[in-house]
Amino acid sequence: MTPLVRWARTHPLALDAIVALGVLLCMVAGSFVDPHGSDGTYAWGARTPGGLSLVLMVLGAAALVFRRIAPLYVLAATSTVSVVELVTGEPRAPVVMSAVVALYTVAATTDRPTTWRVGFATMALLTAVAMLAGPLPWYAQENLGIFAWTGMAAAAGDAVRSRRAFVDAIRERAERAERTREEEARRRVAEERLRIARDLHDVVAHHIALVNVQAGVAAHVMDKRPDQAKEALSHVREASRSALNELRATVGLLRQSGDPEAPTEPAPGLERLDDLVDTFRNAGLPVEVARAKEAPALPAAVDLAAFRVVQEALTNVRKHAGTDAKAEVSVVRVGPNVEVSILDDGPGADAQSDLLDANGGHGLLGMRERVSALGGTLSAGPRYGGGFRVHAILPVKARTDTPGDATR
């Protein structure tokens, strides 16, 4: 935007005053021209406007200063002084030029029906007065010129208004598209943050729980059975190493594309279920696993979600079900779905029920969100006769993107 255009938009009244001054100069100059010269051409200085004509020209030009503030009133004022000039002027001064500019402004600032109604009324009024009340014959070119100039003013103003509306519509559509892109980007960022938060929770909760249990075992048997304490500390080291590796892989998603040492290890899945179960067994939780030995491969998102559900559920069993609890894990393909169940028989079911009541707990909330994102369902609650049950149904054809898609 040039400085001149910027100034014009910020000072509309001053711009209209300049336009009014230009129209006044044109009207005054035109009042000295005789269109019927002796040689058939326009003769400069062949006539002189009267005092009333000069006053009417000044009034018409002064009204144009307020043409954008009150366009219809300005048109009425300029039409009035034009009618007076058409009736009394001898010779006529081009006062009607002010009405032409006012009619253009009305057409450019109002709607189309108003433009045509007001434009036709103005054309009819000025042309009829010029033909019937003026000193010239009704067919004189000056009278026909009034009809032509008022009609062109209405058409030009309507075209300008239509173009402005078209440009505004394009600009509004572009701004709406930009807002939509920004909202979509924010939504994707929020989903990715939620996914990373779930992964971090799963990694930290699982491994830190194991570290806590094994460290407690090592402290308890350190003096009497150092060999068992050494084994427990070995499990602590292994769990810590696994936690660090998974944290490094998860946090690596937050790296920039050019950062070194970007993680290349695939997301965990059910192929690592045996390793996961062994960590809990080493921590003192008996776990039985039931699943098909040669099950078909699952989509990456479904495979990861099933693994995380088992991991979080077993972590809750170890933390809340008591030291004598046993757990059972089953992964079964049922039609188009994969059903994952984790059961325990521990007396600590009340603690897990409290966890469920307290807004679902972060772990249960994360499991539900992870499963729901794939179009599945998850239920968790106490079992009849004692214990706790977590049951997830995951559709094999998930209705969402894979975790890796969100980072592309």
XYZ file of C-alpha atoms in Angstrom:
408
model
C 0.000 0.000 0.000
C 1.474 3.333 -1.092
C 1.652 6.287 1.325
C -0.882 8.207 -0.796
C -3.436 5.396 -0.631
C -2.817 4.989 3.090
C -3.357 8.711 3.630
C -6.573 8.656 1.565
C -7.991 5.794 3.658
C -7.131 7.456 6.951
C -8.383 10.962 5.922
C -11.601 10.398 3.898
C -13.091 13.839 4.660
C -9.968 15.630 3.444
C -9.988 13.521 0.270
C -13.646 14.405 -0.356
C -12.828 18.086 0.141
C -10.134 17.813 -2.551
C -12.608 16.058 -4.876
C -15.198 18.769 -4.219
C -12.641 21.477 -5.030
C -11.759 19.720 -8.285
C -15.441 19.455 -9.249
C -15.922 23.159 -8.479
C -12.987 24.117 -10.690
C -14.359 21.972 -13.525
C -17.827 23.507 -13.197
C -16.456 27.045 -13.155
C -14.226 26.336 -16.149
C -17.105 24.729 -18.043
C -19.355 27.696 -17.412
C -17.051 29.862 -19.598
C -17.235 27.481 -22.578
C -19.888 27.865 -25.262
C -20.569 24.524 -26.993
C -22.186 26.344 -29.923
C -19.310 28.380 -31.324
C -19.536 30.210 -34.623
C -17.421 27.567 -36.393
C -19.241 24.639 -34.780
C -16.625 24.074 -32.054
C -16.374 24.870 -28.355
C -15.570 28.541 -27.811
C -13.613 29.476 -24.646
C -14.644 32.742 -22.969
C -17.625 33.214 -25.229
C -19.958 33.483 -22.227
C -19.799 34.404 -18.562
C -21.749 32.694 -15.718
C -24.165 34.774 -13.674
C -23.900 35.404 -9.958
C -26.654 32.897 -9.100
C -24.898 30.223 -11.143
C -21.647 30.812 -9.241
C -23.489 30.507 -5.917
C -25.180 27.286 -7.034
C -21.852 25.827 -8.166
C -20.269 26.618 -4.796
C -23.230 25.091 -2.904
C -23.169 21.932 -5.025
C -19.424 21.508 -4.559
C -19.649 22.184 -0.811
C -22.264 19.455 -0.436
C -19.869 16.954 -2.016
C -17.521 17.266 0.964
C -20.030 15.142 2.928
C -20.861 12.706 0.108
C -19.661 9.587 1.994
C -21.141 10.652 5.321
C -24.705 11.155 3.994
C -24.789 10.169 0.296
C -28.563 10.335 -0.175
C -28.851 13.765 1.447
C -25.953 15.073 -0.630
C -27.631 13.742 -3.784
C -30.842 15.516 -2.828
C -28.973 18.779 -2.212
C -26.983 18.641 -5.460
C -30.092 17.655 -7.430
C -31.930 20.671 -5.974
C -29.245 23.189 -6.975
C -29.051 21.504 -10.385
C -32.800 21.883 -10.934
C -32.602 25.557 -9.939
C -29.774 26.105 -12.426
C -31.615 24.246 -15.207
C -34.665 26.473 -14.743
C -33.001 29.855 -14.185
C -29.593 29.635 -15.832
C -29.141 31.609 -19.045
C -26.704 30.523 -20.197
C -26.593 27.315 -18.212
C -23.640 26.465 -15.985
C -22.693 22.764 -15.529
C -23.995 22.594 -11.950
C -25.465 19.176 -12.745
C -21.894 17.825 -12.562
C -22.175 17.874 -8.759
C -25.341 15.738 -8.938
C -23.537 13.264 -11.232
C -20.712 12.818 -8.673
C -23.241 12.487 -5.832
C -25.221 9.835 -7.769
C -21.985 7.888 -8.369
C -21.307 7.939 -4.606
C -24.808 6.670 -3.813
C -24.380 3.788 -6.269
C -20.939 2.916 -4.868
C -22.034 2.898 -1.210
C -25.544 1.382 -1.262
C -27.118 -1.804 -2.572
C -28.171 -2.428 -6.171
C -31.961 -2.001 -5.735
C -31.412 1.379 -4.082
C -28.984 2.356 -6.845
C -31.472 1.647 -9.614
C -34.419 3.283 -7.851
C -32.526 6.433 -6.911
C -30.620 6.525 -10.195
C -33.749 6.264 -12.327
C -35.507 8.936 -10.270
C -32.522 11.299 -10.575
C -32.180 10.719 -14.317
C -35.891 11.262 -14.906
C -36.061 14.400 -12.769
C -33.043 16.204 -14.185
C -33.731 15.205 -17.794
C -37.413 16.165 -17.598
C -36.626 19.572 -16.049
C -33.915 20.223 -18.647
C -36.227 19.331 -21.548
C -39.390 21.016 -20.349
C -38.315 24.066 -18.320
C -35.058 25.144 -19.932
C -34.530 27.642 -22.697
C -33.136 25.021 -25.111
C -35.232 22.708 -27.313
C -36.060 19.400 -25.670
C -33.902 17.498 -28.167
C -30.794 19.617 -27.519
C -27.607 17.620 -26.940
C -27.108 19.242 -23.550
C -30.401 17.724 -22.362
C -29.523 14.298 -23.730
C -26.067 14.647 -22.152
C -27.676 14.995 -18.704
C -29.499 11.704 -19.238
C -26.309 9.972 -20.413
C -24.051 11.305 -17.663
C -26.444 10.404 -14.825
C -26.943 6.914 -16.250
C -23.187 6.330 -16.563
C -22.640 7.596 -13.015
C -25.150 5.075 -11.615
C -23.655 2.212 -13.661
C -20.064 3.111 -12.745
C -20.885 3.369 -9.036
C -22.648 -0.010 -9.095
C -19.656 -1.614 -10.835
C -17.262 -0.202 -8.249
C -19.463 -1.443 -5.401
C -19.627 -4.934 -6.957
C -15.848 -5.030 -7.362
C -15.302 -3.976 -3.746
C -17.719 -6.654 -2.563
C -15.906 -9.253 -4.679
C -12.492 -8.248 -3.313
C -13.829 -8.249 0.266
C -15.297 -11.719 -0.255
C -11.959 -13.036 -1.556
C -10.109 -11.440 1.353
C -12.588 -12.844 3.891
C -12.327 -16.306 2.314
C -8.538 -16.148 2.459
C -8.610 -15.039 6.107
C -11.066 -17.815 6.957
C -8.857 -20.362 5.214
C -5.849 -19.057 7.140
C -7.753 -19.316 10.430
C -8.813 -22.845 9.516
C -5.205 -23.829 8.791
C -4.047 -22.327 12.077
C -6.796 -24.108 14.011
C -5.936 -27.391 12.300
C -2.265 -26.885 13.123
C -3.098 -26.147 16.763
C -5.334 -29.223 16.893
C -2.589 -31.441 15.512
C -0.072 -29.978 17.943
C -2.451 -30.612 20.856
C -3.049 -34.194 19.726
C 0.677 -34.793 19.363
C 1.366 -33.355 22.803
C -1.326 -35.571 24.283
C 0.118 -38.624 22.547
C 3.639 -37.846 23.767
C 2.287 -37.237 27.285
C 0.617 -40.653 27.232
C 3.818 -42.310 26.046
C 5.869 -40.559 28.720
C 3.391 -41.558 31.390
C 3.394 -45.174 30.253
C 7.200 -45.347 30.233
C 7.755 -43.550 33.516
C 4.940 -45.220 35.461
C 5.930 -48.707 34.376
C 9.665 -48.561 34.843
C 9.719 -46.385 37.959
C 7.238 -48.747 39.613
C 9.573 -51.660 38.858
C 12.591 -49.721 40.086
C 10.758 -48.885 43.301
C 9.773 -52.512 43.934
C 13.205 -53.947 43.186
C 14.950 -51.263 45.222
C 12.694 -52.142 48.155
C 13.519 -55.836 47.762
C 17.252 -55.057 47.620
C 17.073 -52.933 50.770
C 15.125 -55.641 52.593
C 17.490 -58.528 51.834
C 20.769 -56.630 51.584
C 22.178 -57.925 54.903
C 20.814 -61.474 55.004
C 20.799 -62.475 51.324
C 23.246 -60.336 49.363
C 22.981 -62.553 46.284
C 19.241 -61.843 46.019
C 19.897 -58.138 46.656
C 22.446 -58.188 43.850
C 19.866 -59.727 41.511
C 17.282 -57.113 42.506
C 19.774 -54.324 41.836
C 20.475 -55.871 38.461
C 16.764 -55.643 37.671
C 16.802 -52.020 38.829
C 19.634 -51.277 36.451
C 17.875 -53.050 33.574
C 14.600 -51.229 34.239
C 16.413 -47.902 34.459
C 18.200 -48.552 31.195
C 14.934 -49.464 29.472
C 13.263 -46.355 30.882
C 16.077 -44.149 29.610
C 15.992 -45.726 26.166
C 12.242 -45.306 25.801
C 12.361 -41.771 27.185
C 15.095 -40.932 24.689
C 13.008 -42.345 21.831
C 9.874 -40.511 22.951
C 11.513 -37.166 23.626
C 13.320 -37.536 20.325
C 10.007 -36.816 18.630
C 10.357 -33.269 19.917
C 13.676 -32.735 18.172
C 14.013 -30.570 15.095
C 14.491 -32.393 11.815
C 18.184 -31.404 11.633
C 19.082 -32.433 15.161
C 21.581 -35.295 15.468
C 20.864 -38.692 16.926
C 17.215 -38.746 15.956
C 15.570 -41.961 17.163
C 15.181 -44.715 14.612
C 13.869 -47.487 16.880
C 10.293 -48.490 16.012
C 7.508 -48.058 18.548
C 7.017 -51.054 20.864
C 4.310 -53.582 20.073
C 2.984 -56.973 21.093
C 6.130 -58.668 19.772
C 7.766 -57.344 22.964
C 4.981 -58.585 25.204
C 7.092 -61.440 26.573
C 9.880 -59.055 27.539
C 7.359 -56.783 29.217
C 5.828 -59.636 31.183
C 9.273 -60.850 32.265
C 10.009 -57.475 33.865
C 6.916 -57.829 36.034
C 7.726 -61.437 36.866
C 11.200 -60.371 37.956
C 9.527 -57.771 40.151
C 7.566 -60.494 41.940
C 4.245 -60.366 40.062
C 3.175 -63.750 38.623
C 1.727 -63.161 35.159
C 0.124 -65.672 32.829
C -0.192 -64.850 29.129
C -2.695 -66.334 26.683
C -2.449 -65.430 23.012
C -2.087 -67.064 19.613
C 1.491 -67.946 18.816
C 1.279 -67.085 15.120
C -1.171 -64.210 15.103
C -1.218 -61.945 12.013
C 0.577 -58.650 12.276
C -1.435 -55.666 13.492
C -1.335 -52.067 12.259
C 1.334 -50.056 14.041
C -1.145 -47.850 15.924
C -3.207 -50.805 17.131
C -0.096 -52.777 18.060
C 1.284 -49.878 20.110
C -2.058 -49.223 21.836
C -2.439 -52.894 22.832
C 1.095 -52.961 24.234
C 0.551 -49.747 26.223
C -2.747 -50.997 27.656
C -1.076 -54.162 28.920
C 1.865 -52.188 30.285
C -0.281 -49.675 32.158
C -2.703 -52.292 33.481
C 0.098 -54.512 34.844
C 1.757 -51.457 36.376
C -1.485 -50.672 38.215
C -1.720 -54.287 39.367
C 1.798 -54.158 40.778
C 1.197 -50.832 42.499
C -2.318 -51.310 43.863
C -3.336 -54.977 43.916
C -1.060 -56.096 46.738
C 1.995 -58.309 47.036
C 0.128 -61.619 46.684
C -1.760 -60.702 43.525
C -1.551 -62.662 40.304
C -2.341 -61.362 36.850
C -3.589 -62.834 33.604
C -3.123 -61.270 30.190
C -5.003 -62.389 27.095
C -4.775 -61.052 23.550
C -7.431 -62.540 21.264
C -8.422 -61.754 17.694
C -12.245 -61.688 17.490
C -13.539 -60.937 14.022
C -12.438 -57.438 12.963
C -11.237 -56.577 16.476
C -8.437 -57.390 18.879
C -9.548 -57.849 22.481
C -7.004 -57.291 25.250
C -7.888 -58.338 28.815
C -5.865 -57.959 32.010
C -7.229 -59.618 35.149
C -5.905 -59.836 38.682
C -7.121 -61.491 41.864
C -5.412 -59.246 44.386
C -7.086 -58.038 47.561
C -6.083 -54.506 46.621
C -9.044 -54.068 44.281
C -10.414 -51.294 46.496
C -7.275 -49.254 45.841
C -7.768 -49.646 42.101
C -11.430 -48.732 42.495
C -10.379 -45.543 44.264
C -8.011 -44.895 41.376
C -10.894 -45.346 38.937
C -13.173 -43.000 40.870
C -10.582 -40.204 41.128
C -11.312 -38.889 37.605
C -10.161 -42.193 36.163
C -6.505 -41.711 37.124
C -3.925 -40.551 34.608
C -3.122 -44.088 33.537
C -6.731 -45.133 32.976
C -7.474 -41.819 31.287
C -4.497 -42.294 28.990
C -5.607 -45.819 28.109
C -9.128 -44.654 27.310
C -7.889 -41.817 25.117
C -5.468 -44.086 23.311
C -8.141 -46.701 22.627
C -10.834 -44.140 21.732
C -8.498 -42.478 19.251
C -8.464 -45.765 17.315
C -12.249 -46.122 17.428
C -12.207 -48.767 20.167
C -13.640 -49.051 23.664
C -12.093 -49.686 27.067
C -13.750 -50.758 30.307
C -12.109 -51.017 33.716
C -13.544 -51.952 37.063
C -13.620 -54.413 39.981
C -14.338 -58.059 39.277
C -17.097 -59.970 40.965
C -15.536 -61.906 43.825
C -12.438 -59.692 44.042
C -9.722 -58.375 41.817
C -9.760 -55.940 38.940
C -10.357 -56.193 35.201
C -9.262 -54.065 32.265
C -10.761 -54.930 28.891
C -9.970 -53.137 25.618
C -11.530 -53.739 22.197
C -9.406 -52.389 19.362
C -10.563 -52.440 15.729
C -7.852 -53.780 13.444
C -8.722 -51.143 10.841
C -8.282 -48.097 13.064
C -10.153 -44.894 12.193
C -7.196 -42.618 12.890
C -3.678 -41.874 11.790
C -0.736 -43.799 13.047
C 1.357 -42.096 15.701
C 4.046 -41.328 13.225
C 1.642 -39.414 10.976
C 1.171 -36.659 13.481
C 4.823 -35.723 13.297
C 5.058 -35.455 9.536
